[in-house]
Coordinates of C-alpha atoms in Angstrom, one line a residue:
Chain A
X1 CA -4.8 -24.6 26.3
X2 CA -8.4 -24.1 25.1
X3 CA -8.3 -20.4 25.8
X4 CA -5.0 -20.1 24.0
X5 CA -6.4 -21.9 20.9
X6 CA -9.4 -19.6 21.0
X7 CA -7.2 -16.6 21.1
X8 CA -5.3 -17.9 18.2
X9 CA -8.4 -18.4 16.1
X10 CA -10.1 -15.1 16.9
X11 CA -8.6 -12.9 14.2
X12 CA -8.6 -9.2 14.9
X13 CA -10.6 -6.9 12.6
X14 CA -10.6 -3.2 11.7
X15 CA -12.9 -1.2 14.0
X16 CA -14.0 1.2 11.3
X17 CA -14.0 1.6 7.5
X18 CA -12.3 4.9 7.9
X19 CA -9.5 3.3 10.0
X20 CA -8.9 0.7 7.2
X21 CA -8.7 3.3 4.5
X22 CA -6.3 5.6 6.5
X23 CA -4.1 2.6 7.3
X24 CA -3.9 1.7 3.6
X25 CA -3.1 5.3 2.7
X26 CA -0.7 5.5 5.6
X27 CA 1.3 2.5 4.2
X28 CA 1.3 3.9 0.7
X29 CA 2.0 7.6 1.4
X30 CA 5.6 7.8 2.4
X31 CA 8.5 10.2 2.3
X32 CA 8.9 9.5 -1.5
X33 CA 5.5 11.2 -2.0
X34 CA 6.9 14.4 -0.6
X35 CA 10.0 14.8 -2.6
X36 CA 9.9 12.2 -5.4
X37 CA 6.6 12.7 -7.0
X38 CA 7.2 16.5 -7.7
X39 CA 10.6 16.2 -9.3
X40 CA 9.8 13.0 -11.1
X41 CA 6.9 14.9 -12.6
X42 CA 9.0 17.9 -13.5
X43 CA 11.8 15.9 -15.0
X44 CA 9.6 13.8 -17.4
X45 CA 7.6 16.3 -19.2
X46 CA 5.4 17.7 -16.5
X47 CA 1.7 17.3 -17.6
X48 CA 2.7 14.7 -20.1
X49 CA 4.2 12.5 -17.3
X50 CA 1.1 13.1 -15.1
X51 CA -1.1 11.9 -18.0
X52 CA 0.9 8.7 -18.5
X53 CA 1.0 8.2 -14.7
X54 CA -2.7 8.6 -14.3
X55 CA -3.5 6.2 -17.2
X56 CA -1.2 3.5 -15.6
X57 CA -2.7 4.2 -12.2
X58 CA -6.1 3.3 -13.5
X59 CA -5.1 0.5 -15.8
X60 CA -2.6 -1.3 -13.4
X61 CA -2.3 0.0 -9.9
X62 CA -6.0 0.0 -9.0
X63 CA -6.9 -3.5 -10.4
X64 CA -3.7 -4.8 -8.8
X65 CA -4.5 -3.5 -5.3
X66 CA -8.0 -5.0 -5.6
X67 CA -6.4 -8.4 -6.4
X68 CA -3.9 -8.2 -3.5
X69 CA -6.5 -7.1 -1.0
X70 CA -9.0 -9.8 -2.2
X71 CA -6.3 -12.4 -1.7
X72 CA -5.8 -11.4 1.9
X73 CA -9.5 -11.0 2.5
X74 CA -10.4 -14.4 1.0
X75 CA -7.6 -16.3 2.8
X76 CA -7.9 -14.3 6.1
X77 CA -4.2 -14.9 6.5
X78 CA -0.9 -13.0 6.6
X79 CA 1.6 -13.3 3.7
X80 CA 2.9 -16.9 4.3
X81 CA -0.5 -18.2 5.3
X82 CA -2.1 -16.8 2.2
X83 CA 0.4 -18.6 0.0
X84 CA -0.1 -21.8 2.3
X85 CA -4.0 -21.6 1.7
X86 CA -3.6 -21.1 -2.0
X87 CA -0.9 -23.6 -2.8
X88 CA -1.0 -26.0 0.2
X89 CA 1.7 -26.6 2.8
X90 CA 5.2 -27.0 1.5
X91 CA 7.8 -25.3 -0.7
X92 CA 5.4 -22.8 -2.2
X93 CA 5.0 -21.0 1.1
X94 CA 8.6 -19.9 0.3
X95 CA 7.0 -17.3 -2.0
X96 CA 5.4 -15.8 1.0
X97 CA 8.7 -15.9 2.9
X98 CA 10.3 -14.0 0.1
X99 CA 7.7 -11.2 0.4
X100 CA 8.3 -11.1 4.3
X101 CA 12.1 -11.0 3.9
X102 CA 11.9 -8.2 1.3
X103 CA 9.6 -6.1 3.5
X104 CA 11.8 -6.6 6.6
X105 CA 14.8 -5.5 4.5
X106 CA 12.8 -2.5 3.3
X107 CA 11.8 -1.7 6.9
X108 CA 15.3 -2.0 8.1
X109 CA 16.5 0.9 5.9
X110 CA 13.3 2.8 6.0
X111 CA 13.3 3.3 9.8
X112 CA 16.6 5.2 9.7
X113 CA 14.9 7.5 7.2
X114 CA 12.0 7.9 9.8
X115 CA 14.7 8.7 12.4
X116 CA 16.2 11.5 10.1
X117 CA 12.8 13.0 9.8
X118 CA 12.2 12.8 13.5
X119 CA 15.5 14.6 14.1
X120 CA 14.4 17.4 11.9
X121 CA 11.0 17.5 13.5
X122 CA 12.7 17.9 16.9
X123 CA 14.9 20.8 15.6
X124 CA 12.0 22.5 14.0
X125 CA 10.3 22.7 17.4
X126 CA 13.6 23.8 18.9
X127 CA 13.6 26.6 16.2
X128 CA 17.1 25.6 15.3
X129 CA 16.5 26.4 11.5
X130 CA 15.9 30.0 12.3
X131 CA 18.9 30.6 14.6
X132 CA 21.4 33.2 13.3
X133 CA 24.2 31.7 11.3
X134 CA 22.3 28.4 10.7
X135 CA 23.9 26.4 7.8
X136 CA 21.7 23.7 6.4
X137 CA 24.5 21.8 4.7
X138 CA 26.7 21.8 7.7
X139 CA 23.7 20.7 9.9
X140 CA 22.9 17.8 7.5
X141 CA 26.6 16.7 7.4
X142 CA 27.0 16.9 11.1
X143 CA 23.9 14.8 11.6
X144 CA 24.9 12.1 9.0
X145 CA 28.5 12.0 10.3
X146 CA 27.4 11.3 13.9
X147 CA 26.6 7.6 14.5
X148 CA 25.3 8.5 17.9
X149 CA 22.7 10.7 16.3
X150 CA 21.7 8.5 13.3
X151 CA 21.7 5.3 15.2
X152 CA 19.9 7.0 18.1
X153 CA 17.2 8.4 16.0
X154 CA 16.9 5.0 14.2
X155 CA 16.5 3.5 17.6
X156 CA 13.7 6.0 18.7
X157 CA 11.9 5.5 15.4
X158 CA 12.0 1.7 16.0
X159 CA 10.7 2.1 19.5
X160 CA 7.9 4.4 18.3
X161 CA 6.8 1.8 15.6
X162 CA 7.0 -1.1 18.1
X163 CA 5.0 0.9 20.6
X164 CA 2.2 1.4 18.3
X165 CA 2.3 -2.2 17.0
X166 CA 2.1 -3.6 20.5
X167 CA -1.5 -2.4 20.7
X168 CA -2.5 -4.4 17.6
X169 CA -4.5 -3.5 14.5
X170 CA -7.6 -1.7 16.0
X171 CA -6.1 -0.2 19.1
X172 CA -2.7 0.4 17.7
X173 CA -2.4 1.1 14.0
X174 CA -6.0 2.2 13.3
X175 CA -6.0 4.5 16.4
X176 CA -2.8 6.3 15.2
X177 CA -3.4 6.6 11.4
X178 CA -7.0 7.8 11.9
X179 CA -5.6 11.2 13.0
X180 CA -2.1 11.1 11.5
X181 CA -3.2 10.9 7.9
X182 CA -5.9 13.6 7.9
X183 CA -3.3 15.8 9.8
X184 CA -0.7 15.0 7.0
X185 CA -3.2 16.3 4.5
X186 CA -4.0 19.4 6.5
X187 CA -0.2 20.3 6.9
X188 CA 0.4 19.8 3.2
X189 CA -2.6 22.1 2.3
X190 CA -1.3 24.7 4.8
X191 CA 2.2 24.6 3.3
X192 CA 0.8 24.6 -0.3
X193 CA -1.3 27.7 0.5
X194 CA 1.7 29.5 1.9
X195 CA 4.0 28.3 -1.0
X196 CA 1.6 29.4 -3.7
X197 CA 1.4 32.9 -2.2
X198 CA 5.2 33.4 -2.4
X199 CA 6.5 35.7 -5.1
X200 CA 7.7 33.6 -8.0
X201 CA 5.8 30.4 -6.9
X202 CA 4.1 29.9 -10.2
X203 CA 7.5 29.1 -11.8
X204 CA 7.4 25.8 -9.7
X205 CA 3.9 24.9 -10.9
X206 CA 5.0 25.8 -14.4
X207 CA 8.0 23.4 -14.1
X208 CA 5.9 20.6 -12.7
X209 CA 2.8 20.9 -14.8
X210 CA 3.6 22.5 -18.1
X211 CA 3.1 19.6 -20.5
X212 CA 5.8 18.7 -23.1
X213 CA 3.8 16.2 -25.2
X214 CA 7.0 15.0 -26.9
X215 CA 7.7 13.1 -23.6
X216 CA 4.6 10.9 -24.3
X217 CA 6.4 9.1 -27.1
X218 CA 9.5 8.5 -25.1
X219 CA 9.9 5.1 -23.4
X220 CA 11.6 6.6 -20.4
X221 CA 8.6 8.7 -19.6
X222 CA 6.4 5.6 -19.4
X223 CA 9.0 3.7 -17.4
X224 CA 9.2 6.5 -14.9
X225 CA 5.4 6.7 -14.7
X226 CA 5.1 2.8 -14.2
X227 CA 7.7 2.9 -11.5
X228 CA 5.8 5.7 -9.7
X229 CA 2.5 4.1 -10.2
X230 CA 3.6 0.7 -8.9
X231 CA 6.0 1.7 -6.2
X232 CA 4.2 4.7 -4.7
X233 CA 0.9 2.6 -4.4
X234 CA 2.8 -0.2 -2.7
X235 CA 1.3 -2.8 -5.0
X236 CA 2.5 -6.3 -4.1
X237 CA 4.4 -5.5 -1.0
X238 CA 2.2 -7.4 1.2
X239 CA 0.5 -4.4 2.7
X240 CA -2.8 -4.7 1.0
X241 CA -2.8 -8.5 1.5
X242 CA -2.1 -8.2 5.2
X243 CA -4.6 -5.4 5.8
X244 CA -7.2 -7.0 3.6
X245 CA -7.0 -10.1 5.9
X246 CA -8.2 -7.9 8.8
X247 CA -11.3 -6.7 6.8
X248 CA -14.8 -7.4 8.4
X249 CA -17.3 -9.8 7.0
X250 CA -19.3 -7.0 5.2
X251 CA -16.5 -4.8 4.0
X252 CA -16.0 -3.7 0.5
X253 CA -12.7 -4.2 -1.4
X254 CA -12.9 -2.6 -4.8
X255 CA -13.9 1.0 -3.9
X256 CA -11.8 1.5 -0.7
X257 CA -8.8 -0.8 -1.1
X258 CA -8.4 -0.3 -4.9
X259 CA -9.9 3.1 -6.1
X260 CA -9.6 5.2 -3.0
X261 CA -6.1 3.9 -1.9
X262 CA -4.5 4.3 -5.3
X263 CA -6.2 7.7 -6.2
X264 CA -5.9 9.1 -2.6
X265 CA -2.2 8.3 -2.6
X266 CA -1.7 10.0 -5.9
X267 CA -3.9 12.9 -4.8
X268 CA -1.5 13.4 -1.9
X269 CA 1.4 13.3 -4.4
X270 CA -0.3 16.1 -6.4
X271 CA -0.7 18.1 -3.2
X272 CA 3.0 17.7 -2.5
X273 CA 3.7 19.2 -5.9
X274 CA 1.6 22.2 -4.8
X275 CA 3.3 22.3 -1.4
X276 CA 7.0 21.7 -2.4
X277 CA 7.6 23.2 -5.8
X278 CA 6.4 26.8 -5.3
X279 CA 8.8 27.1 -2.3
X280 CA 11.6 25.4 -4.3
X281 CA 11.2 27.9 -7.2
X282 CA 10.5 30.9 -5.2
X283 CA 13.8 30.6 -3.5
X284 CA 15.8 29.3 -6.6
X285 CA 16.6 25.8 -5.2
X286 CA 17.6 22.9 -7.3
X287 CA 14.3 20.9 -8.0
X288 CA 16.1 17.7 -8.7
X289 CA 18.0 17.4 -5.5
X290 CA 16.1 14.3 -4.4
X291 CA 16.0 13.6 -0.6
X292 CA 18.4 16.4 0.1
X293 CA 15.8 18.7 -1.3
X294 CA 13.9 18.3 2.0
X295 CA 16.8 17.9 4.5
X296 CA 19.1 20.6 3.0
X297 CA 17.4 22.9 0.5
X298 CA 13.9 23.4 2.0
X299 CA 15.5 23.9 5.6
X300 CA 17.5 26.8 4.3
X301 CA 14.5 28.6 3.0
X302 CA 12.1 28.4 6.0
X303 CA 14.1 31.0 8.0
X304 CA 13.7 33.4 5.0
X305 CA 10.0 33.1 5.0
X306 CA 7.7 35.3 7.2
X307 CA 6.7 33.0 10.1
X308 CA 9.4 30.6 8.9
X309 CA 9.7 28.6 12.2
X310 CA 6.0 27.8 12.1
X311 CA 6.2 26.6 8.4
X312 CA 9.2 24.4 9.3
X313 CA 7.2 22.8 12.1
X314 CA 4.1 22.3 10.0
X315 CA 6.1 20.8 7.1
X316 CA 8.3 18.5 9.1
X317 CA 5.4 17.2 11.2
X318 CA 3.5 16.3 8.1
X319 CA 6.6 14.7 6.6
X320 CA 7.1 12.8 9.9
X321 CA 3.5 11.5 9.8
X322 CA 4.0 10.2 6.3
X323 CA 7.2 8.5 7.1
X324 CA 6.1 7.0 10.4
X325 CA 2.8 5.7 9.2
X326 CA 4.6 3.9 6.4
X327 CA 7.2 2.5 8.9
X328 CA 4.3 1.2 11.1
X329 CA 2.5 -0.4 8.3
X330 CA 5.4 -2.1 6.6
X331 CA 6.7 -3.5 10.0
X332 CA 3.2 -5.0 10.6
X333 CA 3.6 -7.3 7.6
X334 CA 6.3 -9.2 9.3
X335 CA 4.5 -9.1 12.7
X336 CA 1.2 -10.4 11.4
X337 CA 3.0 -13.2 9.5
X338 CA 5.2 -14.3 12.4
X339 CA 2.3 -14.3 14.8
X340 CA 0.5 -16.7 12.6
X341 CA 3.4 -19.0 11.8
X342 CA 4.9 -19.3 15.3
X343 CA 3.6 -19.6 18.9
X344 CA 4.7 -16.2 19.8
X345 CA 2.1 -13.7 20.9
X346 CA 1.9 -10.1 19.6
X347 CA 4.1 -8.6 22.3
X348 CA 6.8 -11.2 21.8
X349 CA 6.5 -10.9 18.0
X350 CA 6.8 -7.2 18.0
X351 CA 9.9 -7.3 20.2
X352 CA 11.4 -9.9 17.9
X353 CA 10.6 -8.1 14.6
X354 CA 11.6 -4.7 15.9
X355 CA 14.9 -6.0 17.3
X356 CA 15.6 -7.6 13.9
X357 CA 14.8 -4.6 11.8
X358 CA 16.7 -2.4 14.3
X359 CA 19.8 -4.6 14.1
X360 CA 19.6 -4.8 10.3
X361 CA 19.0 -1.1 10.1
X362 CA 22.1 0.0 11.9
X363 CA 24.4 -0.2 8.8
X364 CA 21.9 1.9 6.9
X365 CA 21.6 4.3 9.8
X366 CA 25.4 4.5 10.0
X367 CA 26.1 4.9 6.3
X368 CA 24.0 6.7 3.7
X369 CA 25.9 4.7 1.0
X370 CA 24.8 1.4 2.5
X371 CA 21.2 2.7 2.7
X372 CA 21.4 3.6 -0.9
X373 CA 22.7 0.1 -1.9
X374 CA 19.9 -1.6 0.1
X375 CA 17.4 0.7 -1.7
X376 CA 18.9 -0.1 -5.0
X377 CA 18.8 -3.9 -4.3
X378 CA 15.5 -4.2 -2.6
X379 CA 13.7 -1.3 -4.3
X380 CA 14.7 -2.3 -7.8
X381 CA 14.6 -6.1 -7.5
X382 CA 13.0 -7.1 -4.3
X383 CA 9.8 -5.2 -4.6
X384 CA 9.1 -6.1 -8.2
X385 CA 9.8 -9.8 -7.3
X386 CA 7.3 -9.6 -4.4
X387 CA 4.7 -8.0 -6.6
X388 CA 5.3 -10.6 -9.3
X389 CA 4.8 -13.4 -6.7
X390 CA 1.5 -12.0 -5.3
X391 CA -0.2 -10.9 -8.5
X392 CA 1.2 -14.0 -10.3
X393 CA -0.4 -16.2 -7.6
X394 CA -3.8 -14.4 -8.1
X395 CA -3.5 -14.5 -12.0
X396 CA -2.1 -18.0 -12.5
X397 CA -2.9 -20.1 -9.4
X398 CA -6.2 -18.9 -8.0
X399 CA -7.3 -17.4 -11.3
X400 CA -8.7 -13.9 -11.4
X401 CA -12.3 -15.0 -12.5
X402 CA -12.6 -17.3 -9.4
X403 CA -11.5 -14.5 -7.1
X404 CA -13.5 -11.9 -8.8
X405 CA -16.9 -13.7 -8.7
X406 CA -16.3 -15.3 -5.2
X407 CA -14.6 -12.6 -3.2
X408 CA -14.0 -9.3 -5.0
X409 CA -17.7 -8.6 -5.9
X410 CA -18.9 -9.7 -2.5
X411 CA -20.1 -6.8 -0.4
X412 CA -18.6 -4.5 -3.2
X413 CA -19.6 -0.9 -3.3
X414 CA -18.8 -0.9 -7.0
X415 CA -19.2 -3.9 -9.4
X416 CA -16.1 -5.1 -11.1
X417 CA -16.6 -6.7 -14.5
X418 CA -14.5 -9.3 -16.4
X419 CA -12.2 -6.7 -17.9
X420 CA -10.4 -7.1 -14.6
X421 CA -9.2 -10.7 -15.4
X422 CA -6.8 -10.1 -18.3
X423 CA -5.2 -7.1 -16.4
X424 CA -4.4 -9.4 -13.5
X425 CA -3.5 -12.5 -15.5
X426 CA -1.4 -10.8 -18.2
X427 CA -0.8 -7.1 -18.0
X428 CA 0.6 -6.7 -14.5
X429 CA 2.9 -9.8 -14.6
X430 CA 4.2 -8.7 -18.0
X431 CA 4.7 -5.2 -16.9
X432 CA 6.7 -6.3 -13.8
X433 CA 8.9 -8.7 -15.9
X434 CA 9.4 -5.8 -18.3
X435 CA 10.4 -3.4 -15.6
X436 CA 12.9 -5.9 -14.1
X437 CA 14.5 -6.6 -17.5
X438 CA 14.6 -2.9 -18.2
X439 CA 16.4 -2.1 -15.0
X440 CA 18.8 -4.9 -15.7
X441 CA 19.7 -3.6 -19.2
X442 CA 20.0 0.0 -18.2
X443 CA 22.0 -0.5 -15.1
X444 CA 24.3 -3.3 -16.0
X445 CA 26.8 -1.1 -17.7
X446 CA 26.8 1.8 -15.2
X447 CA 26.7 -0.1 -11.9
X448 CA 27.6 -3.7 -12.8
X449 CA 28.4 -5.0 -9.4
X450 CA 25.2 -3.6 -7.8
X451 CA 23.1 -4.8 -10.6
X452 CA 24.5 -8.4 -10.8
X453 CA 24.5 -8.4 -7.0
X454 CA 20.8 -7.5 -6.9
X455 CA 19.8 -10.2 -9.4
X456 CA 21.9 -12.8 -7.6
X457 CA 20.6 -11.8 -4.2
X458 CA 17.0 -12.0 -5.4
X459 CA 17.7 -15.4 -7.1
X460 CA 19.3 -16.8 -3.9
X461 CA 16.4 -15.4 -1.8
X462 CA 13.8 -17.0 -4.0
X463 CA 15.5 -20.3 -4.2
X464 CA 16.6 -20.2 -0.5
X465 CA 13.1 -19.3 0.8
X466 CA 11.5 -22.2 -1.2
X467 CA 14.1 -24.6 0.1
X468 CA 13.7 -23.4 3.7
X469 CA 10.0 -23.8 3.7
X470 CA 10.3 -27.2 2.1
X471 CA 12.6 -28.4 4.7
X472 CA 10.7 -26.8 7.6
X473 CA 7.5 -28.5 6.5
X474 CA 9.1 -31.9 5.8
X475 CA 10.5 -31.8 9.3
X476 CA 7.2 -30.9 10.8
X477 CA 5.6 -33.8 8.8
X478 CA 8.3 -36.2 10.1
X479 CA 7.9 -35.0 13.7
X480 CA 4.1 -35.6 13.5
X481 CA 4.5 -39.0 12.0
X482 CA 7.0 -40.1 14.5
X483 CA 4.8 -38.9 17.4
X484 CA 6.9 -35.7 18.3
X485 CA 5.0 -32.6 19.2
Chain C
X1 CA 5.9 34.1 -14.4
X2 CA 2.3 33.4 -15.6
X3 CA 1.1 29.7 -16.1
X4 CA 0.4 28.7 -19.6
X5 CA -3.0 27.7 -20.7
X6 CA -1.7 24.1 -21.1
X7 CA -0.4 24.2 -17.5
X8 CA -3.7 25.3 -16.2
X9 CA -5.5 22.7 -18.2
X10 CA -3.1 19.9 -16.6
X11 CA -3.6 21.3 -13.1
X12 CA -7.3 21.5 -13.3
X13 CA -7.5 18.2 -15.1
X14 CA -5.4 16.5 -12.5
X15 CA -7.5 17.9 -9.7
X16 CA -10.7 16.7 -11.4
X17 CA -9.3 13.2 -12.3
X18 CA -7.6 12.7 -8.8
X19 CA -9.1 14.7 -6.0
X20 CA -12.7 14.5 -7.1
X21 CA -12.7 10.7 -7.5
X22 CA -10.8 10.4 -4.2
X23 CA -13.2 12.4 -2.2
X24 CA -16.2 10.6 -4.1
X25 CA -14.7 7.2 -3.2
X26 CA -14.1 8.1 0.4
X27 CA -17.6 9.6 0.9
X28 CA -19.3 6.8 -1.0
X29 CA -17.7 3.9 0.8
X30 CA -18.2 5.6 4.3
X31 CA -21.9 6.1 3.4
X32 CA -22.2 2.6 2.3
X33 CA -20.6 1.4 5.5
X34 CA -23.1 3.5 7.4
X35 CA -25.9 1.9 5.5
X36 CA -24.7 -1.6 6.0
X37 CA -24.3 -1.0 9.7
X38 CA -27.8 0.4 9.9
X39 CA -29.3 -2.6 8.0
X40 CA -27.2 -5.0 10.2
X41 CA -28.6 -3.3 13.3
X42 CA -32.1 -3.5 12.1
X43 CA -32.2 -6.9 10.4
X44 CA -29.1 -8.8 11.8
X45 CA -27.9 -9.7 8.4
X46 CA -27.6 -8.1 4.9
X47 CA -27.3 -9.4 1.3
X48 CA -23.7 -9.9 0.1
X49 CA -23.9 -9.8 -3.7
X50 CA -25.6 -7.5 -6.1
X51 CA -28.0 -9.0 -8.7
X52 CA -25.3 -8.9 -11.4
X53 CA -22.6 -10.3 -9.1
X54 CA -24.8 -13.1 -7.7
X55 CA -25.9 -14.0 -11.3
X56 CA -22.2 -14.3 -12.3
X57 CA -21.5 -16.3 -9.1
X58 CA -24.3 -18.8 -10.1
X59 CA -23.0 -19.1 -13.6
X60 CA -19.6 -19.8 -12.4
X61 CA -20.7 -22.5 -9.9
X62 CA -22.7 -24.2 -12.6
X63 CA -19.8 -24.1 -15.0
X64 CA -17.3 -25.4 -12.5
X65 CA -18.9 -28.2 -10.4
X66 CA -15.7 -29.9 -9.6
X67 CA -13.6 -26.9 -8.8
X68 CA -11.8 -26.8 -5.5
X69 CA -13.4 -23.4 -4.8
X70 CA -16.9 -24.5 -5.6
X71 CA -18.1 -25.6 -2.1
X72 CA -17.2 -22.2 -0.7
X73 CA -18.7 -20.4 -3.7
X74 CA -21.9 -22.3 -3.4
X75 CA -22.0 -21.7 0.4
X76 CA -21.7 -18.0 -0.2
X77 CA -24.3 -18.1 -2.9
X78 CA -26.8 -20.0 -0.8
X79 CA -26.1 -17.7 2.2
X80 CA -27.0 -14.7 0.1
X81 CA -30.1 -16.2 -1.3
X82 CA -31.3 -17.2 2.2
X83 CA -30.6 -13.7 3.5
X84 CA -32.4 -12.1 0.7
X85 CA -35.5 -14.3 1.4
X86 CA -35.3 -13.4 5.2
X87 CA -34.7 -9.8 5.2
X88 CA -37.2 -6.8 4.5
X89 CA -34.8 -4.4 3.0
X90 CA -31.7 -5.5 0.9
X91 CA -28.5 -3.4 0.6
X92 CA -28.2 -3.8 -3.2
X93 CA -31.1 -3.0 -5.6
X94 CA -33.0 -6.2 -5.6
X95 CA -36.6 -6.3 -6.9
X96 CA -39.1 -8.4 -5.1
X97 CA -39.6 -10.4 -8.2
X98 CA -35.9 -11.1 -8.6
X99 CA -35.7 -12.2 -5.0
X100 CA -38.7 -14.6 -5.3
X101 CA -37.1 -16.2 -8.4
X102 CA -33.9 -17.0 -6.5
X103 CA -33.3 -20.5 -5.3
X104 CA -30.5 -22.1 -3.4
X105 CA -28.1 -24.3 -5.3
X106 CA -28.1 -27.9 -4.3
X107 CA -24.8 -29.8 -4.3
X108 CA -24.3 -31.2 -7.8
X109 CA -23.6 -35.0 -7.9

């Protein structure tokens, strides 16, 4: 028993600073960086959007990531444990449960996307896209219409994620992301260089970067920039909290977890603009096609390029690294939390979590419409709620000044002044509430059922999680008092 | 199609505002890690707060003697002061005079 207890108390740590930084980037840089950032920029005034986005990145995302990481680093706990250490045992641990449930839901529909990318990676190596008579639309439709293929690739993606997580933080996640993220950057640079040398490529850059300053006075531009700044950096999803809890005693938080993670993630988004849009415009594709831009449009142009099969392989391998690293990282949030809150070891926990996300992900793998609904519900409502709970806890329960002087500036590579306090206490929570109200008002007319469903689901989730944790802790207390084990 | 001057300005500006700080942050934090590991290997321990940060921590402890986080804050403060007195070479820019002036905080009654 003693050895089991020792094993429980010896918390794993990152092996290197580089490993931690790549893991943070790996979690934040997902498939959305590849196709969403370029077209969101182009649609919202190009350079004007970038300016708004960069301002919000510095004002909100960077301080927010510092707060979330510091919470994890101070408590040395996963999501539920961090709330327990902050509020005490009881109902308030339900806030942590909400974050875990939201990330597990997110993982369940993200792993089928990883499976889709995996399918395209495999076919890029099989040179399918350059075969005579290849039709990208028919290929995509055939894939999405086959449950065997969609659920099969979802299964392989889940097994890959589980396989990495079995080895833990240092020997699993860190070992994989340390080469995966640099290779992702290299592949994007290679594709960008090729794309920028295509005839007509500058039209893509002109679309994405030419500033229309009128957009700066439009609310929609700032809303889109806020969404991109908050969601692409993964603020408040539990990633920074969980990974911060594995930081070593002398590790810095502000420079690595805050500044590098947020700006590095956006830098990769900018690289995606250079990689994707020149190709899109050189071949006259529709720049606002969303996810189909990658799976349908880009696939159709690779065969037309000199050395096309090579470019397809390079592009999809990079895309796969972005998607898989995010899949690994968001699954780890549930794994870390459940290891701490139960008597399961890592292997058992990985098996349980991966089985749950695999089962929950089957409907999303089977039906793109279901995946879209899940994304609408949890992307629009669940993630802002999780962000609000985590940043709200730092801002209003712990207090930003306490966390700043005790934890954030400890071992810091850059000093963070008291300007940080009002950003955490007022600005980010107000922005999150504003975003949620804005989504409610703008979506209620167009998609009433989904919008109301999302609000109801999140309310039920919040109340339900709080009640569940209250009952669980009360039962534990009763058992201890009555002499049970 | 040639890029407009404004598009060039945005492109170069974005690179300067994003890629330059990202690379700087990466290099700086990795260098700092290397320096910390070097000092840890040589001395066994390193200072954990900069002069400004330790000064703020002391002010906060003195202003919040009954705070639930005060014991942990004081433990960290004293640990840093003790380390600074013990080591030859600090990680942060501490002057000898500033280190000599530092005293541990006793528990307030």
